[in-house]
JSON list of C-alpha atoms in Angstrom, two decimals:
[
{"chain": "A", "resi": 1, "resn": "UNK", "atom": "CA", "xyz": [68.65, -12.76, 63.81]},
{"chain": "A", "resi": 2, "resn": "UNK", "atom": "CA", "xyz": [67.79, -9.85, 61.60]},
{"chain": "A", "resi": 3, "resn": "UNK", "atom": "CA", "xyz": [67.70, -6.12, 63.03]},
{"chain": "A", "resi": 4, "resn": "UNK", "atom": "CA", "xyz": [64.73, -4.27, 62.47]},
{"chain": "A", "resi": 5, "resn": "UNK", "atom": "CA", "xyz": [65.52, -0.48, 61.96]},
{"chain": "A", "resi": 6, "resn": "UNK", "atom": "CA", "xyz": [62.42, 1.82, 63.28]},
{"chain": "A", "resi": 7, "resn": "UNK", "atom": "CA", "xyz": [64.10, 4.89, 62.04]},
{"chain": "A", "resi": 8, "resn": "UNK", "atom": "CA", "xyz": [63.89, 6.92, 65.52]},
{"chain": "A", "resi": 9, "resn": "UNK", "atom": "CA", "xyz": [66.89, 7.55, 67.66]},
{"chain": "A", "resi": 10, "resn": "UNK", "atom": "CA", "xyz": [66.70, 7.83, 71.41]},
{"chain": "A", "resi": 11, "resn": "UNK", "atom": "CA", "xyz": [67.51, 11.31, 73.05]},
{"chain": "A", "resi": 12, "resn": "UNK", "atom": "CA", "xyz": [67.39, 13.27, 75.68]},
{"chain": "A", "resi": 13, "resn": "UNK", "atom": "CA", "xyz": [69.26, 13.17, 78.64]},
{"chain": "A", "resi": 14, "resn": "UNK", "atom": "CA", "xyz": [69.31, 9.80, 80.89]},
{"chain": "A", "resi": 15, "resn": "UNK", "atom": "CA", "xyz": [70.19, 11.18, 83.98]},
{"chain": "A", "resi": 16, "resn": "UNK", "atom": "CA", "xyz": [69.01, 14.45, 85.68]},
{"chain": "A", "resi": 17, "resn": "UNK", "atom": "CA", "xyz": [71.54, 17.72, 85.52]},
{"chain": "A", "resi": 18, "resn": "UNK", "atom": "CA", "xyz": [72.74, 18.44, 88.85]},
{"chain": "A", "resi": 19, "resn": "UNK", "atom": "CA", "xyz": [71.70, 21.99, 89.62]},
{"chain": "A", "resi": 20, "resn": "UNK", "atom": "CA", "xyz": [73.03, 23.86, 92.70]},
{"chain": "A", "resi": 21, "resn": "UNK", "atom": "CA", "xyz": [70.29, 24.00, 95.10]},
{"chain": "A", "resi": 22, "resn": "UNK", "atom": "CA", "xyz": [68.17, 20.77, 94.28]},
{"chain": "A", "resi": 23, "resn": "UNK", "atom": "CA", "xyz": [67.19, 18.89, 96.88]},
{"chain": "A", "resi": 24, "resn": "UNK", "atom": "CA", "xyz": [67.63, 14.99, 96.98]},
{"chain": "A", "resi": 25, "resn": "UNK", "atom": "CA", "xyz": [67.04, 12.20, 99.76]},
{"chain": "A", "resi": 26, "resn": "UNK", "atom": "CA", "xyz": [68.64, 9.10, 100.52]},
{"chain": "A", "resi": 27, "resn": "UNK", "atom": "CA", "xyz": [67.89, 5.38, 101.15]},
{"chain": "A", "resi": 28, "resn": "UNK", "atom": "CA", "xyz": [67.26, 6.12, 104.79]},
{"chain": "A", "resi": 29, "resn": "UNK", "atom": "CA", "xyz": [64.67, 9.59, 104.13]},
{"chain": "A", "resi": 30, "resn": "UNK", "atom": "CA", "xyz": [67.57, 12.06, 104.81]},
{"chain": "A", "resi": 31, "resn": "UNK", "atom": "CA", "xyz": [67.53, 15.04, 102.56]},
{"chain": "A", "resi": 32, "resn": "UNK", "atom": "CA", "xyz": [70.89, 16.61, 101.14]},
{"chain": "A", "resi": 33, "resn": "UNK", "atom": "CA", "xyz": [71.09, 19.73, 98.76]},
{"chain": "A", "resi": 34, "resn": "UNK", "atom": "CA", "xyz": [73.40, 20.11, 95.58]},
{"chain": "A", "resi": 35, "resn": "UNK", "atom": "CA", "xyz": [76.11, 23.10, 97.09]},
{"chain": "A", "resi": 36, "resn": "UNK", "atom": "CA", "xyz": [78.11, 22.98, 93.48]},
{"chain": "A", "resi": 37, "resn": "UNK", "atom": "CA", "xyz": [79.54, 19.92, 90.33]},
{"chain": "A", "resi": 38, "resn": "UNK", "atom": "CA", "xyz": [82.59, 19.55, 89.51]},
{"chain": "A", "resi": 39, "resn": "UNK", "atom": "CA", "xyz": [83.86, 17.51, 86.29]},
{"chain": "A", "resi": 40, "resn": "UNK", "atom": "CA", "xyz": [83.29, 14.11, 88.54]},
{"chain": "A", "resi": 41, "resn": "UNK", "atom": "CA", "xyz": [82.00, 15.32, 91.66]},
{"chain": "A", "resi": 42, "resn": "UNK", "atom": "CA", "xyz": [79.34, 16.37, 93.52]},
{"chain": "A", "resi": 43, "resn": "UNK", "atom": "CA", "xyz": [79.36, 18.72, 96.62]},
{"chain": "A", "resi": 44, "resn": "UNK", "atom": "CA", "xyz": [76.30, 18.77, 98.88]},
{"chain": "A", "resi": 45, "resn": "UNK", "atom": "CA", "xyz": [75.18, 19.50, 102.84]},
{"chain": "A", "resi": 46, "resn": "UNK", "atom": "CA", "xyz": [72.97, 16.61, 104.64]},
{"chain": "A", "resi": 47, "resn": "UNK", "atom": "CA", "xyz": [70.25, 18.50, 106.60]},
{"chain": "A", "resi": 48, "resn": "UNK", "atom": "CA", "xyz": [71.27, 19.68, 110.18]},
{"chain": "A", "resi": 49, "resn": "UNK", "atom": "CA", "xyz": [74.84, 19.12, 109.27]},
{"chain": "A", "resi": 50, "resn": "UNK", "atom": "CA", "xyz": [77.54, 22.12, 108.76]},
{"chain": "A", "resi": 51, "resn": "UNK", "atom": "CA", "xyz": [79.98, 21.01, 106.63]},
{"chain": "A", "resi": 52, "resn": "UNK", "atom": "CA", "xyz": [79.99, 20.02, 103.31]},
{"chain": "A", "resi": 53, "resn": "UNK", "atom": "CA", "xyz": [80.55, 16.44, 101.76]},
{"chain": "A", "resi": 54, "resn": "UNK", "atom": "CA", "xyz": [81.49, 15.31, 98.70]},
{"chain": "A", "resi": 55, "resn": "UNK", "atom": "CA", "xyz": [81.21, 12.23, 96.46]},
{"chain": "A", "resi": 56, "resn": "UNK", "atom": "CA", "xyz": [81.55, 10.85, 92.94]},
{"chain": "A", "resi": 57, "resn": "UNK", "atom": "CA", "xyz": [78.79, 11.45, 90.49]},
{"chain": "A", "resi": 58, "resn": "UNK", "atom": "CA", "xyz": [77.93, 8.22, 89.69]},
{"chain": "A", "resi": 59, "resn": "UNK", "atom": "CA", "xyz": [77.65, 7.29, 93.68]},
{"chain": "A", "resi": 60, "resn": "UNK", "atom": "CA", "xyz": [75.54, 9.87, 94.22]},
{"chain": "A", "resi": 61, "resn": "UNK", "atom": "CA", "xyz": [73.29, 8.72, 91.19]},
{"chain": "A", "resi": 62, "resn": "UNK", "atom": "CA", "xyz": [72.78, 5.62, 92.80]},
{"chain": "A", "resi": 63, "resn": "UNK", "atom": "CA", "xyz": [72.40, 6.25, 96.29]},
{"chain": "A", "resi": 64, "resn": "UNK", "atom": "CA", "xyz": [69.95, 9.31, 96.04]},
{"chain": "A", "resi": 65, "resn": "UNK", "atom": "CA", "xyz": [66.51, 10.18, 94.04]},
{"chain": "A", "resi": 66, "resn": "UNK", "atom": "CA", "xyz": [65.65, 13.56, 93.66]},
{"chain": "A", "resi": 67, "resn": "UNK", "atom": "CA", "xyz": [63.07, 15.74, 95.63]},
{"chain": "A", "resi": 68, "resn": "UNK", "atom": "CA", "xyz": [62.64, 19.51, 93.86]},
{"chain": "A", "resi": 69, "resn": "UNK", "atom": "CA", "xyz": [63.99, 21.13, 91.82]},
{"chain": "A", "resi": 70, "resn": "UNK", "atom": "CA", "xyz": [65.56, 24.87, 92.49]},
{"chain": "A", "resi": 71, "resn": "UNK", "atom": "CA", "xyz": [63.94, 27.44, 91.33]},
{"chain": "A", "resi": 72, "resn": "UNK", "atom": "CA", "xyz": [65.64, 28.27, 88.41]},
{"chain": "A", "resi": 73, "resn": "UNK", "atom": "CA", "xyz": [64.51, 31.97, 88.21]},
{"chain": "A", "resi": 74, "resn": "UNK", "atom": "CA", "xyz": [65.61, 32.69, 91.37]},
{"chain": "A", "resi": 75, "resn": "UNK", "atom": "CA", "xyz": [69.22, 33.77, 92.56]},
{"chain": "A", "resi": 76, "resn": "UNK", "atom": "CA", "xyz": [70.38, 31.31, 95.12]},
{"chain": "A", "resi": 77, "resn": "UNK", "atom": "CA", "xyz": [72.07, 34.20, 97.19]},
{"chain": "A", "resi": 78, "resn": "UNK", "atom": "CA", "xyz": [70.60, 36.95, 99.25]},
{"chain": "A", "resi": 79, "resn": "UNK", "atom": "CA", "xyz": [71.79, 40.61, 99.07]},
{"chain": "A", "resi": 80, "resn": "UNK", "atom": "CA", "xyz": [72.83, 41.63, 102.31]},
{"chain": "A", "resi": 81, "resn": "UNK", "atom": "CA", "xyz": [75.95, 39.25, 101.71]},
{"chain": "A", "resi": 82, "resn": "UNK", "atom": "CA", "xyz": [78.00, 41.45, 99.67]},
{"chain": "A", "resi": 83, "resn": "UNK", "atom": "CA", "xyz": [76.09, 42.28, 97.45]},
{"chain": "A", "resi": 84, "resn": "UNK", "atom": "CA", "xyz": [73.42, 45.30, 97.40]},
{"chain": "A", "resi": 85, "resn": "UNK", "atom": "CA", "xyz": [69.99, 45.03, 96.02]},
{"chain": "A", "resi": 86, "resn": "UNK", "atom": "CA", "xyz": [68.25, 46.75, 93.48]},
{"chain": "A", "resi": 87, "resn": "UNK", "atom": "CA", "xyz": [65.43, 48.91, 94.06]}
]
């Protein structure tokens, strides 16, 4: 079998880059956000749940589809927090 050669090369990325604050849902409709990625990991809250849970990247590829995006123009923390605003 010969190999035809089109000449184009495929890029871009395949999977979507985990960005603190994006919000995903699971098989079942519950919605999780992205808290923070590590190397291998990914650290997110379920909705109406306080702590934190964490799970390999490729798990969490499978198991969840994304929902929105964070903002990206937009810090992610509040002043009031430790930090003073601007005026």
């Amino acid at each position: 079998m010969k190999l035809k050669y089109s000449g184009l090369t495929a890029s871009g990325n395949t999977h979507p880059k985990f960005t603190r604050g994006d919000i995903y849902r699971d098989q079942y409709g519950g919605t999780v956000m992205i808290k923070g990625v590590e190397e291998r990991r990914v650290t997110y809250r379920r909705e109406g749940y306080e702590y934190d849970c964490v799970m390999p990247v490729y798990q969490f590829r499978r198991d969840f589809s994304l929902v929105q995006t964070a903002p990206h123009n937009v810090p992610t923390s509040t002043p009031g927090h430790g930090q003073t605003s601007r005026s």
